Structures are given as C-alpha cells and as structure tokens.
Amino acid sequence: MADLRAKYEEAGQSHVFTFWDELSESQKSDFEKQLRAIDPVRLNATVKQALEADEAAREARDVKIEPPPASSFVSTVGKEGETEKYRQMGLRAIVNGEVGVLLMAGGQGTRLGSSAPKGCFNIQLPSGKSLFQLQAERIHQLQVLGTRTSGEEKVVVPWYIMTSGPTHEPTETFFREHNFFGLDPSNVVFFEQGTLPCISNDGKILLDDKGKIATAPDGNGGLYAALRSPTSPGQPSVLDDLQKRGIKYLHAYGVDNCLVKVGDPAFIGVCLEKEVAAGVKVVKKTDPAESVGVVACKDGKFSVVEYSEIPQHLSEARDENGELMMRAANIANHFYTTDFLLNKVPTFAEKMAYHIARKKIPSVDLTTGQRVKPETPNGIKLELFIFDVFPFCSELTIYEVERKEEFSPLKNASGTASDNPETSRRDLLAQHRRWLEKARAIVAPDADVELSPKVTYGGEGLADVQGLSFTKTENIESL
Ligand code: UTP
C-alpha cells in the first residue's frame, strides 16, 4: 500500500485514504483495485487541461467562427437520383462485408427520467417496439438487402454497442431477454466506455462512499479510447475485431433517434465518393434561434459550435438561396474509416481536452464521514464529445439530409414541449404514412400504420401496397 499512498500524496489527493482504517478487508481490497486503476498525477493534468480549455473558451472574444467550406458540404435533399447513386455505392461496401455500425448507448438519459437504458424505451408505437428493436431490425433488413444484392453470400453488418457502467448490465440483459431481436449474437459486440473520477470544485477527487471514489462515464467521446480496450477481460478490442472481420467503414450514431438510418448506405456512399476518413450527417437548421450545435469552422478548424457561441449576426446570416449560413445542425451521426480510428486518432488523442460539466455530485463529507446530496453544483464531471475529433480532421464530409426523414430525438420526458416520446411516435408514424402514400396506398386519416423495418428499411420495396386501403391503427410485419 505504501507505493499507492505515495502516488496519491504526490498528487495532493491523499484525502482518499481518510476512512481507510474504518473499511472491512473486502472493502479495502475493492477500494485498492479502484485506486490502482487511476493515475492521480495524470488525472490532475487532465483536470488542469480541461479547466484551462474551459476558461479559454469562455474568455475567447476573437475566435473566428465561419460556415464550413462549401467543398466539404453534400446535400441530396430533394435529389432522389443522386441519393440512389450514393446508396448503391454504400450498398456495395455492405455487400463486400466492409461496413459496421457503432451505437453510443452509454448515456444516462437523465432528462428522459427512465430507470432503464434509453434504448429499452417503448415510444408507444402500434408494435410496442423499443428503440433497440427498431435499430436491430434495420440492421437485419440491411443484411437482407445486401444479401439480395450479392445474390449468393449472406451479408453481415456487425453491431458494436458502447455502454457505460450504469447501462452495461441492463442493456446486455435486455438483448438476451429478446433473443438479440433475431440477430446473430456473435455479430453483436458490447463494449463499455470508461469512467473518470468526479472532482470537487477545488480539484480534489470526490468519494462516493468511504471506500469508493465517485465516478462518471467519460462522455460519448470516450468511444475513441474504449475502442482500443478489451471488450471484456482477455477479449480482443473492438478495433481488433474490426480488423479481423475486414470492416473498413463505420457508421456511429446515438441511441435516441427513432428515425436513425442505421448503417445508412447513402451516407457511406457519400463518404466513399469524397474519399474522406470522417464524415458527419446533419439536418438543416431553419430557425436562427434554435438551440442546436452546428458543424462549422472555428479558427479554421472543423468543430461543432454551440448556439451560444455564435454571434447573433452570424446566426441570422443567410446565403444567396435564403438559407442560414450556419445551418448544419449536428445529429450525432458520424462516419469513420477503421484506418482513421486505428492510426490517426492516437496521433492527437492526448490533445483532446475534456469538457467540464458542473454538477451536484453526492459525496462523503471528509470531516463528518456523512454522504451528502448537495443542493448546488459541488464538483465537475469530465466528458469528451464524439465530435471532439473534428478539429483534427483535415477533411470532413458534411452530409445534409432531410430532418423529417432522419431525425427525431428522444431527450425529454412525456408531456414536455419537444423531443419526447410523443414527438418520436408522431414523427415515425408520419414517415410511414408518407412512404405508404408515395407507394399509392390509401391510409385513413386516423389510422396510424407502422411498417416494420423487416418490410422496408427506408421506404423501398412497397410496390405491393399500391391500391391497398389501411383503415385502422396497426403494425405491418410482412406484406
Ligand atoms: P446525450 O448527451 O443526449 O445524453 O447523449 P443522454 O444520456 O442520452 O441524456 P441526458 O443528457 O442525460 O438527458 C447523446 C448520445 O450519446 C450517448 C447517449 O447514449 C446518446 O446516444 N452517450 C452520452 C454515451 O454513449 N456516453 C456518455 O457518456 C454520454
């Protein structure tokens, strides 16, 4: 123990041992394991870097924020022929077994307030399907489309699911209980993002208990480090698995968008055509006051710029078509090559500064030994964001898609003003109505018709509904 104590002392963090003598032998052993997994000197440096970056961001007055260069921008909104060209390109990569999908499901969904992971949430569709099930079935259908195109080999799109301490076990259990929604479990790989200690406002590690450090998931940008760690003790990392399977391209996305086109061939195709290592899908921001992060350039580097960072005149500026200049709203949909994740990210990973979230963190009072739930923020959590790699990308393809077809996030609890279970349900069913009507079916005004992803991935293959009438609310599992 002497070496461990010395390490924490050197870092000015020896208070973590305050209650050591009160712990049982097994508590001591667990605590020691946790303490050994942390490098307190390095942690101090990470906190310092994060605080300095936070300070610099708040004080920066002369940061140059501009729209991204037109050359990085691709929009196929309203251009079906072009979308189809890209879709075919992406589908070829899928058929070649070169595409995988990567789900970020480590968030705690505090705003939604559900105790289960967000992906388990039922948005009250006629089918009662959870978000995880919708995504699994879209992957299934992508595999079917790929297999049909290939004409011979069975096409596999592996699914890598990033969880966190709080979501790992319940997510795996949910998948097991639902037989992986028909997917082959060997093609579904769970891996856990890291955690970092929570720090007090004066830079000290907070104790969650007398023998336990308070920790929090390291943000969805924890993905980059997590991809390199064993998926479980003794197992290969996700990056090892990608190489073993020959996966060259990845679509990464957030769990809470019921319209997400998992493994979207068109997005893959656009990024292949542009020959980029990284891409981001965006939707059009139309209201300058909408509080959404937009993809832009900050001091000449790609970045996601928060609403509050953009000067009002720039927020409101419009181009010759009357569109907002700063309109590339970020929807947590990314493209990467495996090569980028494997070889490029390590060259700058150390330079990505953590963001600071000031939170109310329950912790043990060092003088009384009582666990206290604070009324005001008493400390910070450190987080990386998935888009923190953008400033290090010399090229980035920004692919604009139509919001009503691709983005309806589930952020807030039922009954709130926006981005809640009701809007998710509404937007998905409205999309399916559009698909049916485009295929010349007749849908009664009060019929909410849901189309299983096993019927159609993105509105294709609906010729058989022509002339059919749908008069009641129902889920269509097959045609
Ligand atoms: P959000 O930032 O919206 O967080 O996550 P959240 O946990 O879903 O909701 P709140 O803020 O607590 O209410 C965007 C995406 O990033 C993932 C989430 O699961 C979601 O898919 N995420 C977030 C992680 O994978 N890990 C994290 O540490 C945080």
XYZ file of C-alpha atoms and ligand atoms in Angstrom:
508
model
C 0.000 0.000 0.000
C 2.919 2.356 0.626
C 3.504 2.858 -3.108
C -0.172 3.642 -3.640
C -0.341 6.111 -0.775
C 2.829 7.802 -2.051
C 1.299 8.188 -5.517
C -1.832 9.877 -4.161
C 0.250 12.005 -1.776
C 2.449 13.197 -4.615
C -0.715 14.272 -6.466
C -2.152 16.081 -3.440
C -5.014 13.554 -3.325
C -4.160 11.585 -0.165
C -7.529 12.514 1.410
C -8.967 9.489 -0.416
C -7.476 7.397 2.419
C -9.292 9.377 5.162
C -11.566 6.474 6.103
C -9.224 3.600 5.182
C -8.959 2.245 8.723
C -12.756 2.003 9.019
C -13.085 -0.298 5.981
C -13.514 -4.081 6.146
C -10.880 -6.261 4.463
C -13.067 -6.834 1.396
C -13.889 -3.117 1.145
C -10.179 -2.362 1.341
C -9.457 -4.815 -1.425
C -12.160 -3.350 -3.734
C -11.043 0.184 -2.970
C -7.405 -0.649 -3.613
C -8.349 -2.056 -7.029
C -10.193 1.142 -7.876
C -7.339 3.346 -6.646
C -4.746 1.370 -8.593
C -6.714 1.794 -11.814
C -6.369 5.584 -11.551
C -3.194 7.565 -12.135
C -3.793 10.586 -9.856
C -0.946 12.652 -11.316
C -2.275 12.157 -14.807
C -5.798 12.867 -13.578
C -4.624 16.204 -12.149
C -3.094 17.058 -15.522
C -6.341 16.111 -17.313
C -8.374 18.294 -14.943
C -5.945 21.191 -15.398
C -6.111 20.877 -19.179
C -9.929 20.756 -19.054
C -10.204 23.773 -16.760
C -7.807 25.781 -18.916
C -9.703 24.878 -22.099
C -12.988 25.798 -20.402
C -11.584 29.126 -19.240
C -10.094 29.856 -22.661
C -13.414 29.054 -24.366
C -15.304 31.380 -22.041
C -12.851 34.229 -22.365
C -12.186 33.922 -26.069
C -13.505 37.003 -27.784
C -11.670 36.852 -31.048
C -12.377 33.259 -32.067
C -13.203 33.215 -35.737
C -16.367 31.255 -36.404
C -17.331 30.647 -40.028
C -19.558 28.328 -42.029
C -17.722 25.201 -43.200
C -16.177 25.349 -46.693
C -18.681 24.612 -49.459
C -16.344 21.914 -50.762
C -16.969 19.772 -47.667
C -20.749 20.011 -47.995
C -23.006 17.492 -49.771
C -26.786 17.684 -49.824
C -29.042 15.232 -51.581
C -32.242 16.668 -50.152
C -34.849 16.512 -52.921
C -32.417 14.783 -55.307
C -33.568 11.190 -55.411
C -31.330 10.163 -58.292
C -28.230 11.295 -56.510
C -29.234 9.660 -53.239
C -29.734 6.427 -55.140
C -26.273 6.671 -56.706
C -24.687 7.029 -53.271
C -26.966 4.326 -51.840
C -25.718 1.860 -54.423
C -22.104 2.744 -53.625
C -22.671 2.205 -49.921
C -24.587 -0.995 -50.536
C -21.620 -2.370 -52.477
C -19.403 -1.795 -49.439
C -22.042 -3.522 -47.282
C -22.165 -6.480 -49.685
C -18.360 -6.674 -49.505
C -18.652 -7.027 -45.726
C -16.796 -3.758 -45.166
C -19.396 -1.867 -43.102
C -20.100 -1.997 -39.376
C -22.296 0.099 -37.115
C -21.407 1.591 -33.815
C -24.042 2.601 -31.298
C -23.397 5.051 -28.485
C -25.615 3.851 -25.671
C -23.701 4.908 -22.587
C -25.773 7.982 -21.710
C -27.832 8.012 -18.543
C -30.827 9.722 -20.116
C -31.382 11.954 -17.115
C -33.799 14.253 -18.931
C -35.990 11.349 -20.046
C -36.012 10.067 -16.490
C -36.433 6.373 -17.291
C -34.606 3.951 -14.997
C -33.791 1.567 -17.869
C -31.290 2.439 -20.614
C -32.820 4.738 -23.247
C -32.664 2.073 -25.959
C -35.147 -0.061 -23.986
C -37.713 2.737 -24.176
C -41.074 1.995 -25.784
C -42.347 5.070 -27.646
C -45.825 3.517 -27.858
C -45.790 2.527 -31.480
C -48.521 0.083 -32.514
C -45.870 -2.686 -32.346
C -44.640 -1.654 -28.902
C -41.062 -1.990 -30.192
C -38.216 -0.456 -28.231
C -35.616 1.820 -29.830
C -33.108 -1.067 -29.653
C -35.526 -3.326 -31.534
C -36.121 -0.764 -34.292
C -32.355 -0.442 -34.765
C -31.745 -4.200 -34.677
C -34.428 -4.782 -37.304
C -32.992 -2.085 -39.547
C -29.627 -3.852 -39.370
C -31.371 -7.121 -40.151
C -33.033 -5.548 -43.174
C -29.762 -4.027 -44.346
C -28.276 -7.516 -44.230
C -31.246 -8.814 -46.235
C -30.847 -6.035 -48.834
C -27.115 -6.752 -49.003
C -27.636 -10.497 -49.353
C -30.246 -9.917 -52.070
C -27.815 -7.654 -53.942
C -24.932 -10.079 -53.583
C -27.145 -12.907 -54.820
C -25.099 -15.525 -53.011
C -23.251 -14.817 -49.783
C -25.002 -13.960 -46.559
C -24.095 -10.378 -45.763
C -23.282 -9.406 -42.180
C -23.274 -5.921 -40.692
C -21.746 -6.238 -37.217
C -23.165 -4.068 -34.468
C -20.841 -2.606 -31.834
C -22.720 -1.292 -28.833
C -20.983 1.064 -26.430
C -22.450 1.035 -22.940
C -21.280 2.599 -19.698
C -21.140 1.493 -16.042
C -24.807 2.352 -15.447
C -26.148 0.946 -18.760
C -23.951 -2.106 -19.416
C -25.672 -4.864 -17.492
C -29.282 -3.799 -18.181
C -28.509 -3.403 -21.897
C -26.977 -6.870 -22.238
C -29.823 -8.395 -20.243
C -32.422 -6.671 -22.449
C -30.774 -8.068 -25.573
C -30.571 -11.577 -24.110
C -34.207 -11.462 -22.971
C -35.246 -10.506 -26.509
C -33.004 -13.050 -28.260
C -30.981 -10.249 -29.790
C -34.093 -9.334 -31.809
C -33.276 -12.079 -34.278
C -29.685 -11.008 -34.935
C -26.845 -13.482 -34.569
C -25.347 -12.731 -31.112
C -21.858 -13.331 -32.488
C -22.322 -10.211 -34.622
C -23.385 -8.011 -31.706
C -20.402 -6.832 -29.665
C -20.902 -4.947 -26.408
C -18.131 -2.819 -25.012
C -18.016 -0.406 -22.144
C -16.813 3.166 -22.216
C -14.530 4.364 -19.445
C -15.300 6.340 -16.342
C -13.389 9.159 -14.717
C -13.339 10.313 -11.105
C -15.562 13.265 -10.209
C -13.615 16.212 -8.874
C -14.586 18.827 -6.282
C -14.626 22.493 -7.188
C -11.179 22.773 -5.599
C -9.659 19.957 -7.599
C -9.971 17.072 -5.126
C -11.198 13.582 -6.002
C -14.698 13.092 -4.529
C -15.600 9.999 -2.503
C -18.922 8.353 -3.265
C -18.510 6.246 -0.169
C -15.799 5.857 2.446
C -14.176 3.190 0.305
C -15.243 4.268 -3.167
C -14.344 7.104 -5.492
C -17.243 8.918 -7.163
C -17.006 8.301 -10.908
C -18.984 9.191 -14.036
C -18.932 7.960 -17.654
C -16.374 9.888 -19.711
C -18.842 11.165 -22.347
C -19.706 9.760 -25.767
C -16.198 10.754 -26.944
C -14.992 8.070 -24.532
C -15.678 5.927 -27.582
C -12.220 6.524 -29.002
C -10.386 5.107 -26.002
C -12.972 2.369 -25.436
C -12.467 1.029 -28.969
C -8.886 0.155 -28.023
C -9.611 -1.654 -24.736
C -10.520 -5.345 -24.439
C -14.309 -5.696 -24.767
C -14.099 -7.862 -21.622
C -11.091 -9.237 -19.750
C -8.956 -11.340 -22.079
C -11.059 -10.489 -25.154
C -9.916 -8.536 -28.219
C -10.758 -4.853 -28.553
C -13.364 -3.517 -30.985
C -10.520 -2.315 -33.211
C -9.075 -5.848 -33.230
C -12.496 -7.217 -34.131
C -12.954 -4.695 -36.938
C -9.643 -5.706 -38.454
C -10.331 -9.401 -38.052
C -13.650 -9.041 -39.873
C -12.207 -6.734 -42.539
C -14.550 -3.855 -41.633
C -13.269 -0.677 -43.263
C -16.113 1.774 -42.667
C -18.246 2.558 -39.644
C -21.452 4.420 -39.055
C -21.624 5.694 -35.460
C -24.881 7.049 -34.060
C -26.788 7.941 -30.890
C -29.362 5.628 -29.350
C -32.222 8.063 -29.030
C -33.220 8.888 -32.606
C -36.153 6.705 -33.664
C -35.633 7.672 -37.333
C -31.943 6.774 -37.440
C -30.889 5.050 -40.662
C -28.556 2.565 -39.072
C -25.642 1.838 -41.413
C -27.160 4.213 -43.990
C -25.764 3.122 -47.385
C -26.236 6.624 -48.855
C -24.111 8.207 -46.099
C -21.433 5.543 -46.544
C -21.558 6.136 -50.318
C -21.135 9.915 -49.991
C -18.084 9.468 -47.754
C -16.614 6.860 -50.106
C -17.080 9.142 -53.088
C -15.393 12.007 -51.221
C -12.655 9.628 -50.039
C -12.697 11.068 -46.516
C -11.662 9.445 -43.256
C -14.510 11.100 -41.344
C -17.959 12.417 -42.119
C -20.925 13.835 -40.265
C -24.595 13.792 -41.114
C -26.526 16.975 -40.434
C -30.011 18.379 -40.875
C -30.945 21.882 -41.900
C -31.338 24.445 -39.153
C -34.022 26.857 -40.313
C -34.696 28.980 -37.241
C -31.686 31.096 -36.148
C -32.907 30.832 -32.553
C -32.993 27.020 -32.471
C -30.623 25.943 -29.745
C -28.663 23.275 -31.553
C -24.952 22.715 -32.173
C -23.913 23.291 -35.787
C -20.931 21.981 -37.724
C -18.766 24.968 -38.571
C -15.170 26.138 -38.626
C -13.605 27.620 -35.529
C -10.294 29.335 -36.132
C -10.097 27.452 -39.405
C -10.763 24.017 -37.894
C -13.869 21.859 -38.168
C -15.894 21.983 -34.996
C -19.367 21.713 -33.558
C -20.248 25.185 -32.393
C -22.905 25.637 -29.763
C -25.744 28.078 -30.344
C -24.490 30.350 -27.557
C -21.028 30.651 -29.185
C -22.277 32.107 -32.460
C -22.586 35.900 -32.708
C -26.196 36.864 -33.446
C -25.442 38.438 -36.841
C -23.801 35.188 -37.970
C -26.629 33.050 -36.571
C -29.073 35.063 -38.658
C -26.930 35.450 -41.806
C -28.396 33.860 -44.950
C -26.811 32.834 -48.248
C -27.981 33.700 -51.775
C -30.648 30.949 -51.554
C -32.092 32.400 -48.380
C -30.737 29.520 -46.272
C -28.998 30.104 -42.947
C -25.234 30.156 -43.445
C -24.805 28.323 -40.120
C -27.349 25.622 -40.773
C -25.532 22.273 -40.469
C -27.290 21.020 -37.318
C -25.413 18.176 -35.702
C -27.449 14.974 -35.126
C -24.792 12.603 -33.685
C -24.359 10.580 -36.880
C -20.777 10.001 -37.908
C -18.753 8.112 -40.491
C -15.222 6.861 -39.872
C -12.800 4.641 -41.623
C -11.278 1.958 -39.421
C -7.911 3.291 -40.516
C -8.764 6.700 -39.011
C -9.779 5.181 -35.680
C -6.812 2.859 -35.583
C -3.982 5.019 -36.868
C -4.983 8.680 -36.916
C -6.803 9.145 -33.596
C -3.778 8.120 -31.441
C -1.726 10.897 -33.056
C -3.916 13.573 -31.452
C -5.843 11.806 -28.660
C -3.742 13.454 -25.928
C -4.605 16.883 -27.283
C -8.377 16.480 -26.959
C -9.314 18.465 -23.851
C -12.157 17.142 -21.705
C -15.223 19.319 -21.274
C -16.392 20.303 -17.868
C -19.897 19.709 -16.593
C -20.585 21.340 -13.242
C -22.926 19.024 -11.348
C -24.437 18.214 -7.974
C -22.427 15.130 -7.054
C -23.363 13.169 -3.922
C -20.183 12.619 -1.911
C -18.789 11.884 1.531
C -18.033 14.874 3.744
C -14.433 14.338 4.851
C -14.968 15.848 8.304
C -18.228 14.121 9.291
C -17.983 10.953 7.188
C -21.612 11.505 6.087
C -22.678 11.121 2.450
C -24.183 14.434 1.370
C -26.511 15.213 -1.540
C -25.645 18.807 -2.452
C -28.220 21.452 -3.378
C -25.867 23.322 -5.694
C -23.100 22.099 -8.022
C -20.217 20.961 -5.832
C -17.948 19.488 -8.433
C -17.192 18.632 -12.017
C -17.585 15.673 -14.304
C -15.179 15.333 -17.209
C -16.507 14.430 -20.631
C -15.245 14.099 -24.175
C -17.695 14.533 -27.026
C -17.741 12.333 -30.096
C -17.186 15.378 -32.306
C -14.020 16.407 -30.450
C -12.039 14.716 -33.226
C -13.312 17.192 -35.840
C -10.630 19.879 -35.246
C -8.029 17.240 -36.071
C -9.630 16.276 -39.382
C -8.078 17.997 -42.377
C -11.135 16.944 -44.389
C -14.651 16.257 -43.178
C -17.667 15.495 -45.316
C -20.825 17.180 -44.073
C -23.811 15.351 -45.475
C -27.138 17.135 -45.218
C -30.296 15.036 -45.068
C -33.927 15.825 -44.538
C -34.867 16.254 -40.899
C -38.333 14.743 -41.145
C -36.858 11.581 -42.660
C -33.899 11.127 -40.347
C -34.053 12.963 -37.062
C -36.453 12.928 -34.151
C -34.521 12.610 -30.897
C -35.906 11.309 -27.628
C -34.448 13.598 -24.984
C -37.260 14.660 -22.674
C -39.968 13.015 -20.623
C -43.542 12.585 -21.763
C -45.608 15.759 -21.674
C -42.694 18.165 -22.223
C -42.631 20.639 -25.122
C -40.310 18.827 -27.537
C -38.133 15.803 -28.329
C -40.220 13.494 -26.174
C -41.912 10.070 -26.597
C -44.944 11.689 -28.269
C -42.908 13.534 -30.902
C -40.855 10.381 -31.577
C -44.004 8.326 -32.155
C -45.625 11.078 -34.242
C -42.588 11.555 -36.492
C -42.030 7.855 -37.140
C -45.687 7.211 -37.980
C -45.847 10.314 -40.195
C -42.867 8.972 -42.121
C -44.517 5.592 -42.621
C -47.685 7.308 -43.835
C -45.602 9.247 -46.378
C -43.964 6.023 -47.575
C -47.325 4.268 -47.941
C -48.938 7.180 -49.735
C -45.972 7.529 -52.068
C -46.457 3.862 -52.921
C -50.110 4.755 -53.684
C -51.757 3.095 -50.717
C -54.737 4.805 -49.122
C -54.342 5.485 -45.417
C -57.331 6.680 -43.410
C -56.683 9.998 -41.633
C -56.954 8.466 -38.157
C -55.046 5.242 -38.932
C -51.532 5.092 -37.513
C -49.827 2.490 -39.654
C -46.389 1.269 -38.675
C -44.158 -0.551 -41.139
C -41.705 -2.997 -39.669
C -38.086 -2.445 -40.746
C -38.407 -6.026 -41.992
C -40.893 -4.717 -44.563
C -38.881 -1.685 -45.606
C -35.600 -0.112 -44.469
C -36.152 3.327 -45.960
C -39.413 3.290 -47.942
C -38.226 0.891 -50.656
C -39.934 -2.332 -51.748
C -43.521 -1.206 -51.163
C -44.933 -1.867 -54.666
C -47.377 -4.429 -53.231
C -49.273 -1.822 -51.219
C -50.410 0.076 -54.302
C -54.176 0.476 -54.159
C -54.489 -1.082 -50.695
C -56.525 0.701 -48.019
C -55.334 0.958 -44.456
C -58.207 1.910 -42.207
C -57.033 1.082 -38.717
C -54.019 1.614 -36.485
C -51.757 -1.386 -36.908
C -48.244 -2.693 -37.291
C -47.366 -4.389 -40.574
C -44.723 -7.093 -40.062
C -44.834 -8.535 -43.551
C -46.506 -7.821 -46.893
P -26.944 12.917 -24.622
O -25.871 13.911 -24.498
O -28.233 13.371 -25.191
O -27.146 12.281 -23.168
O -26.375 11.685 -25.435
P -28.226 11.282 -22.621
O -27.580 10.446 -21.597
O -28.891 10.500 -23.725
O -29.305 12.202 -21.960
P -29.198 13.246 -20.736
O -28.315 14.365 -21.225
O -28.614 12.520 -19.553
O -30.616 13.643 -20.530
C -26.229 11.644 -26.830
C -25.800 10.229 -27.198
O -24.532 9.931 -26.595
C -24.628 8.782 -25.786
C -26.079 8.675 -25.385
O -26.395 7.332 -25.028
C -26.756 9.140 -26.668
O -26.787 8.097 -27.619
N -23.715 8.930 -24.607
C -23.787 10.041 -23.832
C -22.813 7.938 -24.358
O -22.750 6.909 -25.080
N -21.968 8.082 -23.299
C -21.995 9.166 -22.485
O -21.203 9.239 -21.520
C -22.928 10.173 -22.766
